[in-house]
Coordinates of C-alpha atoms and ligand atoms in Angstrom, one line a residue:
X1 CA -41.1 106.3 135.6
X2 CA -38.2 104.7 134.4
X3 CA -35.0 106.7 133.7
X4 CA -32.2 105.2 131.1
X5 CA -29.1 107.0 129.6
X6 CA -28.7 106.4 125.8
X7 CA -24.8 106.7 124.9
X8 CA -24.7 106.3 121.3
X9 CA -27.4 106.2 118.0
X10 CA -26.9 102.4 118.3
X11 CA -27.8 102.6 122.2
X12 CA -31.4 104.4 121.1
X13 CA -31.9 102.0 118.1
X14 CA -31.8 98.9 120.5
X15 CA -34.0 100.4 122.5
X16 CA -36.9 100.7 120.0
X17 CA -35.8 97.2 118.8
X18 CA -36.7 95.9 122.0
X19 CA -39.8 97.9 122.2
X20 CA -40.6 97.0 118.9
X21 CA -39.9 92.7 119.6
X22 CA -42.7 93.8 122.6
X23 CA -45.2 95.9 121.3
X24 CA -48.8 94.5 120.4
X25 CA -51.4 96.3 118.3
X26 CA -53.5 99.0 119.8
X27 CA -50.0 100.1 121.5
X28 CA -49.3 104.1 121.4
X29 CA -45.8 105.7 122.4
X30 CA -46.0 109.2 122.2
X31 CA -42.4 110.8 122.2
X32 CA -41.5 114.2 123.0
X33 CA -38.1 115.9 123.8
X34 CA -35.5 118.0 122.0
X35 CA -34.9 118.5 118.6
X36 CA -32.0 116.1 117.3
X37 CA -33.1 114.2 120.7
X38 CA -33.5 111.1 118.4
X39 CA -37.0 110.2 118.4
X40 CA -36.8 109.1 114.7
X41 CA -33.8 106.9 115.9
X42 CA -36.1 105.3 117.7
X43 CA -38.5 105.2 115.9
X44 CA -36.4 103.2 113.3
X45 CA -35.3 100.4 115.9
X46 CA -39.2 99.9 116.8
X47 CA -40.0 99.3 113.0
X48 CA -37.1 97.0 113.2
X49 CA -38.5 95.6 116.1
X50 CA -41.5 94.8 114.6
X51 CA -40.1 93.4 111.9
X52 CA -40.3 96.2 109.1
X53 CA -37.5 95.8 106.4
X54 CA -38.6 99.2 105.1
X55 CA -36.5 102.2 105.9
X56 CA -37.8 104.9 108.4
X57 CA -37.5 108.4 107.2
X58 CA -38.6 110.9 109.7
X59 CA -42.0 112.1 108.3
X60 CA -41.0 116.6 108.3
X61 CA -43.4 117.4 105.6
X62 CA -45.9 114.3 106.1
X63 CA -48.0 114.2 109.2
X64 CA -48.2 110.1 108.6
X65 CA -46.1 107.8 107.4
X66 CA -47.3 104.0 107.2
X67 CA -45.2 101.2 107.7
X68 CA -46.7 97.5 106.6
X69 CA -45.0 94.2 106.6
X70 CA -43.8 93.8 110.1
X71 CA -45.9 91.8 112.6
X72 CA -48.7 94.6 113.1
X73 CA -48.5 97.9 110.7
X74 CA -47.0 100.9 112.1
X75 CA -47.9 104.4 111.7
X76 CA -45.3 106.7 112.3
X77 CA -47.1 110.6 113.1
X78 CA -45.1 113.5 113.2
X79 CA -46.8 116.8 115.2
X80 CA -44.3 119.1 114.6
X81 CA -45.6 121.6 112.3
X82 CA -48.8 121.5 114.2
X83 CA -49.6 124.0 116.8
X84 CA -52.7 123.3 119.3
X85 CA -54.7 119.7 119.7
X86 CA -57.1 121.8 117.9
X87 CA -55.4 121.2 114.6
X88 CA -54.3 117.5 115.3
X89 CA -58.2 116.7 115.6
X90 CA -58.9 118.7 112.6
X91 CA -56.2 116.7 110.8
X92 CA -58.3 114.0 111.8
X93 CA -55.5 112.2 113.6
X94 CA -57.0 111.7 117.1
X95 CA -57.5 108.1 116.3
X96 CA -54.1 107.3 116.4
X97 CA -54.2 108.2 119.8
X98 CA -57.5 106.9 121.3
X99 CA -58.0 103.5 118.8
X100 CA -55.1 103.0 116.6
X101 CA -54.9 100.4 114.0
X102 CA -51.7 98.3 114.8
X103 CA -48.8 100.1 116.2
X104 CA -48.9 104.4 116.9
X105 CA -45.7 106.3 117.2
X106 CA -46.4 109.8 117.4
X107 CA -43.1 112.6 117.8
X108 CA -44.3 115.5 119.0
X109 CA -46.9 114.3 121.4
X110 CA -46.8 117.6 123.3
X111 CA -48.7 119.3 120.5
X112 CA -51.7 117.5 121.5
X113 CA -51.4 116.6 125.1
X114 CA -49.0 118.0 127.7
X115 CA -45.6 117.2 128.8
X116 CA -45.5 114.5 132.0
X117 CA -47.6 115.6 135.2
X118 CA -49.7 117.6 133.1
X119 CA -53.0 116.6 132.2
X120 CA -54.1 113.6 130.2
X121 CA -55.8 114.4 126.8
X122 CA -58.7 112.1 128.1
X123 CA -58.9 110.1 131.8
X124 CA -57.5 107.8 131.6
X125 CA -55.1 107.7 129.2
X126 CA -56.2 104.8 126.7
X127 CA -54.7 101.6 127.5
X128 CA -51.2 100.4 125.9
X129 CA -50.2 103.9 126.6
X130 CA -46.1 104.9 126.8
X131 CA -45.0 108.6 127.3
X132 CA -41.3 109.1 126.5
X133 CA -39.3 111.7 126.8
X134 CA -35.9 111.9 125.5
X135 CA -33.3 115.0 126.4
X136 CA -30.2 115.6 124.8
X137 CA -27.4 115.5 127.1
X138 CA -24.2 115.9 125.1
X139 CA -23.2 115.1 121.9
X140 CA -23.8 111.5 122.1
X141 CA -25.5 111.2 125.2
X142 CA -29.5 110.9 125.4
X143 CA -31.5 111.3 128.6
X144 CA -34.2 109.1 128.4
X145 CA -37.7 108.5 130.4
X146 CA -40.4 107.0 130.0
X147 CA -44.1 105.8 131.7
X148 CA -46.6 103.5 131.0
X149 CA -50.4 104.5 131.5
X150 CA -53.8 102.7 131.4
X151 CA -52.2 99.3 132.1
Ligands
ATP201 N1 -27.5 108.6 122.1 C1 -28.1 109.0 120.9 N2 -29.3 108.6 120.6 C2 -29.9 109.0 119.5 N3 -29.4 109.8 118.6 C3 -28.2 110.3 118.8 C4 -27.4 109.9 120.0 N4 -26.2 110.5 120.0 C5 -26.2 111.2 118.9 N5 -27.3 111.1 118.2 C6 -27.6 111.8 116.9 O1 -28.7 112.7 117.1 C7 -29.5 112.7 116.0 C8 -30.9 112.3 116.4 O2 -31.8 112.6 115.3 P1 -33.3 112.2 115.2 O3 -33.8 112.6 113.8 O4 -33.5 110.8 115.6 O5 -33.9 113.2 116.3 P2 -35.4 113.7 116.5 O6 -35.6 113.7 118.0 O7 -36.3 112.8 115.7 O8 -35.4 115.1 115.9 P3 -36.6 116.1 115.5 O9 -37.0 116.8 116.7 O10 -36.0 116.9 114.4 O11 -37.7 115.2 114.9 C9 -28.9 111.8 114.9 O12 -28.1 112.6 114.1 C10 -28.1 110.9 115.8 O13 -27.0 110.3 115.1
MG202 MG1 -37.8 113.3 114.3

């Protein structure tokens, strides 16, 4: 697991930049974390990343935004409002997990599977996998970690 401190907004929006220059379709990066933790900051630096001149809005009262024009399309999920993994499959987003088209981003991952050291959704997890989790420290200071599975 790697460990990194964010400092500022600008910090967490290079970050997904440079995870957005690297990522390759069929790549998923579940993020998880406190509200206001700034997963929609990144988010916005990995559409950059992948080229996307579009602007990122966080998706509150859409479960899926898509994101076309960069160098693989991204979908953006949102699991907030969603309880159980029961309702993600019923909201038939379990693709996006498993065999996404593109690029996943999915906030909220721990309304489907659980936080780390808890139990995959399926074993293994699907390749191209990243688990992030990002903690709010103070004001402008992010805690954040992340791992990489089925490589
Ligand atoms: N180091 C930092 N990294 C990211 N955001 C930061 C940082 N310091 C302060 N912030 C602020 O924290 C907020 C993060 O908001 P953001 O919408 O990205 O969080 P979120 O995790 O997506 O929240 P939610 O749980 O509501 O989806 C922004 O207002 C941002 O300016
Ligand atoms: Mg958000």
């Amino acid at each position: 697991m790697v460990t990194l401190i964010s400092k500022s907004p600008e910090d967490t929006l290079d970050l997904g930049r440079q995870w957005g220059r690297e990522a390759r379709a069929g790549q998923v990066i579940g993020l998880d974390g406190d509200l206001g933790a700034g997963k929609t900051q990144l988010v916005k630096g990995l559409a950059e990343g992948l080229g996307i001149r579009a602007r990122v809005h966080s998706p509150t009262f859409a479960l899926l935004h898509v994101y076309e024009g960069g160098r693989t399309v991204l979908h953006h999920l949102d699991l907030y409002r969603l309880n159980n993994p029961e309702e993600v499959f019923s909201a038939g987003l379990e693709d996006y997990l498993f065999n996404p088209p593109g690029v996943a981003v999915i906030e909220w991952l721990s309304r489907w599977a659980g936080p780390f050291g808890s139990a995959p959704p399926r074993n293994p997890w699907p390749a191209g996998f990243r688990w992030v989790d990002l903690e709010v420290v103070d004001e402008l200071t992010r805690r954040i970690r992340y791992e990489d599975f089925g490589h």
